Coordinates of C-alpha atoms in Angstrom, one line a residue:
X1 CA 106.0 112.1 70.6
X2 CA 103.5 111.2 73.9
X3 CA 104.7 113.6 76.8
X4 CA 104.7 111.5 80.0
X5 CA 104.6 113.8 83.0
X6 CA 104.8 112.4 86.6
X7 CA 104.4 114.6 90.1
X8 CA 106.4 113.6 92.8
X9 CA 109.4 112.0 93.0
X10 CA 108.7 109.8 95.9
X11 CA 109.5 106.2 96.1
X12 CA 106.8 105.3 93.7
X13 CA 107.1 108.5 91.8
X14 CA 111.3 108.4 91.0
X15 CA 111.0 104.8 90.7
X16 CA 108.5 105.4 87.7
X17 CA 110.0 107.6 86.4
X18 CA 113.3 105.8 86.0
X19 CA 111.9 103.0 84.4
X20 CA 109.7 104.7 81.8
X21 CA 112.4 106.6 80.8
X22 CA 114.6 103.3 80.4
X23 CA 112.2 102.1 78.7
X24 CA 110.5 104.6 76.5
X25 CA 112.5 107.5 76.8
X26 CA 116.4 106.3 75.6
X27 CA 114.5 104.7 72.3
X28 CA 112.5 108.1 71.8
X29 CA 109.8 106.5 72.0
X30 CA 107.8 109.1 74.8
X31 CA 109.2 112.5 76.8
X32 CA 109.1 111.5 80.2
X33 CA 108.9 114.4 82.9
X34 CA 109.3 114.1 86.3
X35 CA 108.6 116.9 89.0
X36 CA 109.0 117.7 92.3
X37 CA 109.3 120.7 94.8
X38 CA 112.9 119.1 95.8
X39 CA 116.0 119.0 94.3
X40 CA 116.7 115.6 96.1
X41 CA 115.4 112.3 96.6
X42 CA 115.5 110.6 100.0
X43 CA 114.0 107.4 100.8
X44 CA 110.9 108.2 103.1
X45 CA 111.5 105.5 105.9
X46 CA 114.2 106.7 106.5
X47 CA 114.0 110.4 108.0
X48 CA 113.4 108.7 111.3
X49 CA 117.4 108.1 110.8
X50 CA 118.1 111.4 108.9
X51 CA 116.3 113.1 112.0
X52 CA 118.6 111.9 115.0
X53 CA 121.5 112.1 112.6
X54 CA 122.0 108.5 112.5
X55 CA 122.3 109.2 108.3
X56 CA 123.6 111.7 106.7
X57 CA 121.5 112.4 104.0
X58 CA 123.7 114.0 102.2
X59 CA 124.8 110.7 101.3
X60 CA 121.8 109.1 100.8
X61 CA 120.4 111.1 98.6
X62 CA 119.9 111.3 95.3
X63 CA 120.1 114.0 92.6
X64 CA 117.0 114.0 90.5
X65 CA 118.9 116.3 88.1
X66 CA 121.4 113.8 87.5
X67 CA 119.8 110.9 87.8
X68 CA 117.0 111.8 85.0
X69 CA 120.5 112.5 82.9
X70 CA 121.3 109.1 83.4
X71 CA 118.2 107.3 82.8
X72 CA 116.7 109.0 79.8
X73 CA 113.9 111.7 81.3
X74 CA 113.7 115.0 82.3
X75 CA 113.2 117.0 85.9
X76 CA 111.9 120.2 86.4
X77 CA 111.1 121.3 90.1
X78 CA 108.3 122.6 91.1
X79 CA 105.1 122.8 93.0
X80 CA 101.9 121.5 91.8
X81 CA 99.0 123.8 91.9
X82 CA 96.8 123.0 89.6
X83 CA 95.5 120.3 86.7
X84 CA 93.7 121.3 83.6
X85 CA 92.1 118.2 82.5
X86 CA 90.4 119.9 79.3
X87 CA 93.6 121.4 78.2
X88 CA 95.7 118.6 79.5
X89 CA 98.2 120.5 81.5
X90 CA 99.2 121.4 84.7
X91 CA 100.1 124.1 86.9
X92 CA 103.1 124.9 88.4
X93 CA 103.5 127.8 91.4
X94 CA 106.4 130.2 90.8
X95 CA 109.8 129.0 92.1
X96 CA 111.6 130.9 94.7
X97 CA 115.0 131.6 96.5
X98 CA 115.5 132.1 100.2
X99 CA 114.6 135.4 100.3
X100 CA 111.2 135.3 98.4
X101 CA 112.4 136.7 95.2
X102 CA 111.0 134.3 92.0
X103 CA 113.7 132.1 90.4
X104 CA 111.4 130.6 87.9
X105 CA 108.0 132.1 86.9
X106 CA 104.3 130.2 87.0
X107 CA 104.5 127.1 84.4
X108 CA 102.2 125.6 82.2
X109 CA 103.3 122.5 81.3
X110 CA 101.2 120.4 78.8
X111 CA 101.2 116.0 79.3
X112 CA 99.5 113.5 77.3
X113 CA 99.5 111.1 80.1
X114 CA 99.5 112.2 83.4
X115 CA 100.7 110.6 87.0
X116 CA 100.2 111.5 90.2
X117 CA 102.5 110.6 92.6
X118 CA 101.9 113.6 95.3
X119 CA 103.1 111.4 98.6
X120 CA 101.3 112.1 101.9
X121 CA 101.7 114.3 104.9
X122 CA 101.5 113.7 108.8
X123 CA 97.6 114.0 109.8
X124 CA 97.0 116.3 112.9
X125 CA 93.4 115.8 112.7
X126 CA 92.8 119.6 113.4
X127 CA 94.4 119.4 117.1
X128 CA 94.8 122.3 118.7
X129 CA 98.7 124.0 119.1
X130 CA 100.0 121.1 117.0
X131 CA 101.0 123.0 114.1
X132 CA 102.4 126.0 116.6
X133 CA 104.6 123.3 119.0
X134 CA 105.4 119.9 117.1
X135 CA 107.5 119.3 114.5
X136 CA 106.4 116.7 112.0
X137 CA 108.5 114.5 109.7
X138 CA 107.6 114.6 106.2
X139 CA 110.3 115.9 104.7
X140 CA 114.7 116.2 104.5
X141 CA 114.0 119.8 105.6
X142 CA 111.9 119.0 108.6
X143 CA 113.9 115.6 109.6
X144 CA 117.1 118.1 109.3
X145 CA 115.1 121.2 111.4
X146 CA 114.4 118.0 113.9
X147 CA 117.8 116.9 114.4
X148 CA 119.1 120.6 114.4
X149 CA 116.7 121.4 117.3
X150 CA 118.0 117.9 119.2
X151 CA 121.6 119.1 118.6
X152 CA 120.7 122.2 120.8
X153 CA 118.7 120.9 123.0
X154 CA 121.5 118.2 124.0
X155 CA 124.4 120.6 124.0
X156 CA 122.3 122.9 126.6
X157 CA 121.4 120.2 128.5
X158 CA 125.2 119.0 128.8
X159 CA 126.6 122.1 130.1
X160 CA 123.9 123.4 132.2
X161 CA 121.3 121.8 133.3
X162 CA 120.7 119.1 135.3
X163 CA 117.3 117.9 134.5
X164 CA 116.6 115.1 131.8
X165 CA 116.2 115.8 127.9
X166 CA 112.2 114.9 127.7
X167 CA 111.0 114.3 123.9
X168 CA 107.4 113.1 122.8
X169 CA 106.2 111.7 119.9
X170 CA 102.7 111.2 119.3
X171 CA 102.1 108.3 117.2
X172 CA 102.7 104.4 117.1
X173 CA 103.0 103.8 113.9
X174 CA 106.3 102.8 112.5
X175 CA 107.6 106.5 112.6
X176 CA 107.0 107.5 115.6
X177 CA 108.0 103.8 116.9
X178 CA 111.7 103.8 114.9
X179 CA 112.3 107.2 116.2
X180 CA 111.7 106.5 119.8
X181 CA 113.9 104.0 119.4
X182 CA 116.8 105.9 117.3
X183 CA 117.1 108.3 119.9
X184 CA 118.1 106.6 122.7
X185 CA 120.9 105.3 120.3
X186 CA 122.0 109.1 119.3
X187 CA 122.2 109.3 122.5
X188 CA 124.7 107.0 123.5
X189 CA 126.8 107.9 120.5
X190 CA 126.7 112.1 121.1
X191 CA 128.3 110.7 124.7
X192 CA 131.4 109.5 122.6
X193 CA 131.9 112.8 120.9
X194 CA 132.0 115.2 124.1
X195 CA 128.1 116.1 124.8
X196 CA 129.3 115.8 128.8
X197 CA 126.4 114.7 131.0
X198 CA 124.5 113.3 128.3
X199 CA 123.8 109.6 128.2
X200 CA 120.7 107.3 127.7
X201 CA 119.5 107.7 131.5
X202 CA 119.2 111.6 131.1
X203 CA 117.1 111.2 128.1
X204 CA 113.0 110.6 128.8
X205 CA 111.2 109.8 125.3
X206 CA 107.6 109.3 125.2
X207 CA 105.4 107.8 122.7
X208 CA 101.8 108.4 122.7
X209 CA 99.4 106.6 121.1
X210 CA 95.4 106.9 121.1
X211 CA 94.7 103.3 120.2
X212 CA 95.1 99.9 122.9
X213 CA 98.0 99.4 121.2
X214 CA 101.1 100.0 119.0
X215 CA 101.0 99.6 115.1
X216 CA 97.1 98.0 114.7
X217 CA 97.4 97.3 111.2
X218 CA 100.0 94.4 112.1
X219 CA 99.7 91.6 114.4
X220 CA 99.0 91.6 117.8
X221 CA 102.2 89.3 118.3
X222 CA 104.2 92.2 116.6
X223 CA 102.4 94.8 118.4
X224 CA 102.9 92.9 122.0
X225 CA 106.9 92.8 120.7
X226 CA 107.3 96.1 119.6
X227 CA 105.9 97.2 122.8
X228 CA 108.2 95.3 125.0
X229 CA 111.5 96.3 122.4
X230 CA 110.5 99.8 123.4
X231 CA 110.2 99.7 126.7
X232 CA 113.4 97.7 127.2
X233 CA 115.4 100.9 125.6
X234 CA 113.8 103.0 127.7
X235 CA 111.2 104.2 126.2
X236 CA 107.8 105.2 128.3
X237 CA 105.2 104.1 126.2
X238 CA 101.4 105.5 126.9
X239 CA 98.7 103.3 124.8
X240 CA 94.9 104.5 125.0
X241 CA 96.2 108.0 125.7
X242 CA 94.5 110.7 123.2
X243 CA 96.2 114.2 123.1
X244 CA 93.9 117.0 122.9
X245 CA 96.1 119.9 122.7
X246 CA 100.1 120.9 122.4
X247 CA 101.6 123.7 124.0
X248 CA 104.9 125.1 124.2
X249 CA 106.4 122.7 127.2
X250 CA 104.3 119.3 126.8
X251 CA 101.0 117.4 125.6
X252 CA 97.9 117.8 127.7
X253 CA 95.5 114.6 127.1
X254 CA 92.0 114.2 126.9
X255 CA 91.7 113.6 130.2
X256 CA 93.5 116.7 131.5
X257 CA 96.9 115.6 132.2
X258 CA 100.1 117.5 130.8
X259 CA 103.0 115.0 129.5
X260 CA 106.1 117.7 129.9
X261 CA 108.0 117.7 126.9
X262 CA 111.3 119.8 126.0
X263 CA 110.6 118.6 122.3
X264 CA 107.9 117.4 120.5
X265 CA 107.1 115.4 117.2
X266 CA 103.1 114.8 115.5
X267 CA 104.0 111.3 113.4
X268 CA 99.9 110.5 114.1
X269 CA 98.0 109.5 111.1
X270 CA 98.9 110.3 107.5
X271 CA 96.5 111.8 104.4
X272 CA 97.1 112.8 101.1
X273 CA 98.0 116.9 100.8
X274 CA 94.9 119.4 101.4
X275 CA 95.8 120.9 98.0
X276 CA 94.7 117.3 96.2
X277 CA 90.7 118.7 96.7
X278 CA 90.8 121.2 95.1
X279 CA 92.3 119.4 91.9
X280 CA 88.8 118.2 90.0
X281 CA 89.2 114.4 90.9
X282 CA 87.2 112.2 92.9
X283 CA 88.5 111.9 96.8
X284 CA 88.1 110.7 99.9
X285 CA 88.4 111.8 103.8
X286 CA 92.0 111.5 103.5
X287 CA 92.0 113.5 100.6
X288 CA 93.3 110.8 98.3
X289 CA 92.7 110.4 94.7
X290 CA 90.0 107.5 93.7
X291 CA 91.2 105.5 91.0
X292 CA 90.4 102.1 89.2
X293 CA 92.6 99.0 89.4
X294 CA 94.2 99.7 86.4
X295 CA 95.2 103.0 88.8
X296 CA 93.7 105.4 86.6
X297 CA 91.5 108.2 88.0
X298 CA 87.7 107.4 87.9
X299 CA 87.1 110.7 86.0
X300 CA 90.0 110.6 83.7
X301 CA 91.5 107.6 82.0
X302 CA 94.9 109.7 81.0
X303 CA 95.6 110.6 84.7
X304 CA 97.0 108.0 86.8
X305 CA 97.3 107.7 90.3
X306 CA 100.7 105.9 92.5
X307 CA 101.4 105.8 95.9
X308 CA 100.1 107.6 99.1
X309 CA 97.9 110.2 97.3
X310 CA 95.9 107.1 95.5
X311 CA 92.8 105.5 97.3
X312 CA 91.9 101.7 96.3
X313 CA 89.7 99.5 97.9
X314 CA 90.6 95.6 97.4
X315 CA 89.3 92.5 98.9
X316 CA 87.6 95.1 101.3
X317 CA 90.8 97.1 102.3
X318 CA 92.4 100.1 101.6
X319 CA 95.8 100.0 100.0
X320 CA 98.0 101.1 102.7
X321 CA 100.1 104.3 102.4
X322 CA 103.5 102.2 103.0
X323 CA 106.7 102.0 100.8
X324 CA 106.1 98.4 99.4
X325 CA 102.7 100.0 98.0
X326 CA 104.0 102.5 96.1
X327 CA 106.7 100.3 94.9
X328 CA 103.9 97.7 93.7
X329 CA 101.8 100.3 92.5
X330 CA 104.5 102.0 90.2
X331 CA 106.0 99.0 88.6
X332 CA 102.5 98.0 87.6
X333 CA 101.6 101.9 86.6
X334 CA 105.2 101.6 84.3
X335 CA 104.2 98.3 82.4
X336 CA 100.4 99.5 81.8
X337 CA 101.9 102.6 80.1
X338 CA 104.6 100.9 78.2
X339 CA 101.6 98.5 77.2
X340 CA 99.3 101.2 76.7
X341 CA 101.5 102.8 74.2
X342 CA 102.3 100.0 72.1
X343 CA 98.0 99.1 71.7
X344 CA 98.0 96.4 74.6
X345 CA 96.1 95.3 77.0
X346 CA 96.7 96.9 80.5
X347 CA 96.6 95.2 83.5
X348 CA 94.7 95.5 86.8
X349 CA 97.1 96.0 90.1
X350 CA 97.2 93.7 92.5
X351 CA 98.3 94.4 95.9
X352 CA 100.9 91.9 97.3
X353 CA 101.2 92.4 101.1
X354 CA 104.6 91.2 101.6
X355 CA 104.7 92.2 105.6
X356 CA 105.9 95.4 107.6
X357 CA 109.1 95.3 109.5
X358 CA 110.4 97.8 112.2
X359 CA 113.8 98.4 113.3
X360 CA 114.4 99.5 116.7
X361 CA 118.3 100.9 115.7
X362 CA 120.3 98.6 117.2
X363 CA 117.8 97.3 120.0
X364 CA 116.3 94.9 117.3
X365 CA 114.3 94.5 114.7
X366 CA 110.7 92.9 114.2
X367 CA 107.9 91.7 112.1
X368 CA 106.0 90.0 110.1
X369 CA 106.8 87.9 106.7
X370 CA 104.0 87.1 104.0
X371 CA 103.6 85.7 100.4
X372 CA 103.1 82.9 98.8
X373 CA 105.4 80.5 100.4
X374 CA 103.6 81.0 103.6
X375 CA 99.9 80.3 104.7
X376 CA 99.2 83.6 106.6
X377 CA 102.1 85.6 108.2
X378 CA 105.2 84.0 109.7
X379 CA 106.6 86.2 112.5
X380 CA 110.0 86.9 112.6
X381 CA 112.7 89.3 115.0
X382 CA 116.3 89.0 115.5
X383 CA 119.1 89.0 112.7
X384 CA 117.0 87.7 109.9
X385 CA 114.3 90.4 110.7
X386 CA 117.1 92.9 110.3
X387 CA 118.7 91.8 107.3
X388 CA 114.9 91.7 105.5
X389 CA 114.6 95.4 106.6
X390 CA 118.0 96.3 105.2
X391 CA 117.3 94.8 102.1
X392 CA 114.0 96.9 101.9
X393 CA 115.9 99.6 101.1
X394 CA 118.3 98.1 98.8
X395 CA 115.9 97.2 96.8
X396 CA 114.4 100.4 96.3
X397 CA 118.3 101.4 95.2
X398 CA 118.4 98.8 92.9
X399 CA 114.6 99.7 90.9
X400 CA 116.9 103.3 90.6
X401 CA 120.3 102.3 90.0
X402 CA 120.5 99.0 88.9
X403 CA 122.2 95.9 90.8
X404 CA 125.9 97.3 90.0
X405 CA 126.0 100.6 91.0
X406 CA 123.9 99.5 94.2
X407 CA 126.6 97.5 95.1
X408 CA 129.5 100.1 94.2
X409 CA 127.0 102.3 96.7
X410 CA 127.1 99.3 99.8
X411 CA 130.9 99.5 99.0
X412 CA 130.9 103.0 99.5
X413 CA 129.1 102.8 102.4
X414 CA 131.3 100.5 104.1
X415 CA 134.3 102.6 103.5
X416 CA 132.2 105.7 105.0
X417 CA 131.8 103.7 108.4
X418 CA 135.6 104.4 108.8
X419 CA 136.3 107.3 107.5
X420 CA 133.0 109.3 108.7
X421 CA 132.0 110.1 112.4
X422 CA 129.2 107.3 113.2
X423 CA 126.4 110.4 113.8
X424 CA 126.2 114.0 111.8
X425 CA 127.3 116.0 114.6
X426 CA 126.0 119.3 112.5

């Protein structure tokens, strides 16, 4: 039987995984593996929320245990280290407990076909003290150290001091732009639930970004919007501003000046892990893997590549490292194999830029719409730009769980909105 294995359980990676193993794995048909260094799934756009405890992910997330039980494949977690393409198999680091002592041994686990699906990380471009002072957002585990840190920060503010609650983010990207955003609306909430002095005029966010202006990949219309959405909810935006180095209370810029800071978040740039160069593949700066159209590594036709970690030039762009990608990218990846198994014709991927949106919590929402019923982009903001970016996600629940069950979930939801405080409050 062919032994599908795919690393990373990321949007692309889970989504994969679930349908190879609806398709080829409950008829037999292939062993589909899937790993990851988590036990959970969480859907990455949203750790801005998870971080200012706006979701509890907890509720959001999803067992990879037992949803590979109930969609035909297998999960092992796990750290890549290593591929052996001449003995077709890949490494896995030992597996430990809290206190360092191994759980699992070093694996070796053999694939026929193998996929990629490694994710990215924030890129700090080597700055000096960012590693040391910021916290980045990457992960459950460092959204959940975020909001733990904002929790104490807010409860020392509120019983003894009387200065303002300053947090920067460096980046204006969609992160760093949904987070300045979400704060200022935990803040208004941790009001209602007895943090004293603490309201949205004692907290000072700052976002910094390098470039003339927020988000460059999208329009300047959006850009111009996003800007002014911002700066309505407070937030003190700084555009052409380049940080050079971050120490323990602030940001110092290239030109010398210190942007004080009682907490501090790096959500500038994003490339594949540093690991991913050392694996025996073709890469670029950003450390991701080159591949063809048919997503297949240039050096090895039974290694794929999905998602973040995958570098593909078309009509003279890059794919870009966004959720929509990776979704493309692995329903395209999960017909090729299917077709691949059954001595068809794969075919090439073909990046469908439907448009970006950005949610400002409960400020607004904007962006930009595109496909095939539009010439260009068609902007849009307001209620209609919210509703597209809730359905974002509920359509990644529906590639896992199926229309049903997503619905029983949006049910569930609903009845949490009573029954649960409106902000994790630990």
């Amino acid at each position: 039987m062919e032994k599908i294995v795919i690393v990373g359980g990321g949007a692309g990676g889970l989504e994969l995984a679930t349908y190879l193993g609806n398709k080829l794995g409950k008829k037999k048909k292939a062993e589909v593996l899937l790993i990851d260094r988590n036990a959970t799934h969480l859907w990455k756009p949203l750790l801005h929320e998870v971080a200012t405890g706006s979701l509890d992910d907890g509720t959001d997330a999803v067992s990879y245990r037992a949803h590979a039980t109930n969609h035909y494949f297998h999960f092992q977690q796990g750290t890549l280290t290593g591929v052996n393409r001449e003995q077709k198999e890949i490494v896995l680091e030992p597996l430990l407990d809290e206190n360092g002592e191994v759980l699992v041994a070093e694996r070796h686990i053999a694939y026929d076909k193998l996929i990629l699906a490694i994710g990215s990380k924030s890129n700090d471009f080597g700055t000096k003290g960012v590693t040391e002072h910021c916290i980045f957002l990457d992960s459950s585990e460092q959204a959940k150290h975020f909001q733990k840190r904002m929790l104490e920060l807010f409860l020392r503010f509120s019983h003894s001091q009387d200065k303002d609650v300053k947090i920067a983010i460096v980046g204006g990207g969609a992160t760093g732009i949904e987070l300045s955003a979400e704060l200022y609306n935990a803040a208004s909430h941790l009001n209602e639930y007895g943090f004293g002095k603490l309201n949205r005029a004692s907290l000072k966010v700052a976002l910094v970004e390098a470039g003339p202006r927020l988000i460059p990949a999208l329009t300047e219309k959006v850009s111009a919007s996003a800007l002014s959405e911002l700066r309505k909810a407070g937030v003190d935006v700084h555009l052409n501003t380049m940080i050079t180095e971050a120490v323990e209370d602030g940001l110092i810029t290239k030109d010398g000046e210190k942007i004080e800071a009682d907490l501090m978040v790096w959500a500038a740039g994003v490339k594949a892990p540093d690991f991913i160069k050392e694996l025996d593949f073709e890469t670029n700066r950003l450390n991701q893997i080159e591949i063809t159209d048919l997503m297949q590594t240039t050096v090895d036709k039974d290694v794929f590549v999905i998602g973040d970690c995958a570098a593909l030039i078309q009509n003279g762009k890059p794919i870009p490292p966004r959720a929509q990608a990776a979704h493309q990218m692995a329903t395209q990846c999960g017909k090729n194999i299917v077709a691949l198994l059954e001595g068809k014709e794969m075919k090439p991927f073909k990046f469908n830029d439907k448009g970006s949106l950005l949610s400002f919590s409960h400020f607004g929402t904007v962006g930009n719409l595109m496909g095939n019923l539009m010439k260009g982009d068609m902007f849009i903001e307001g209620k209609i730009a919210r509703l597209a970016y809730l359905s974002l996600y509920r359509m990644h629940q529906v590639a896992l769980h199926g229309w049903f069950k997503t619905g029983l979930i949006l049910l569930v939801g609903q009845i949490n909105r009573f029954l649960r405080p409106s902000m994790k409050l630990h």
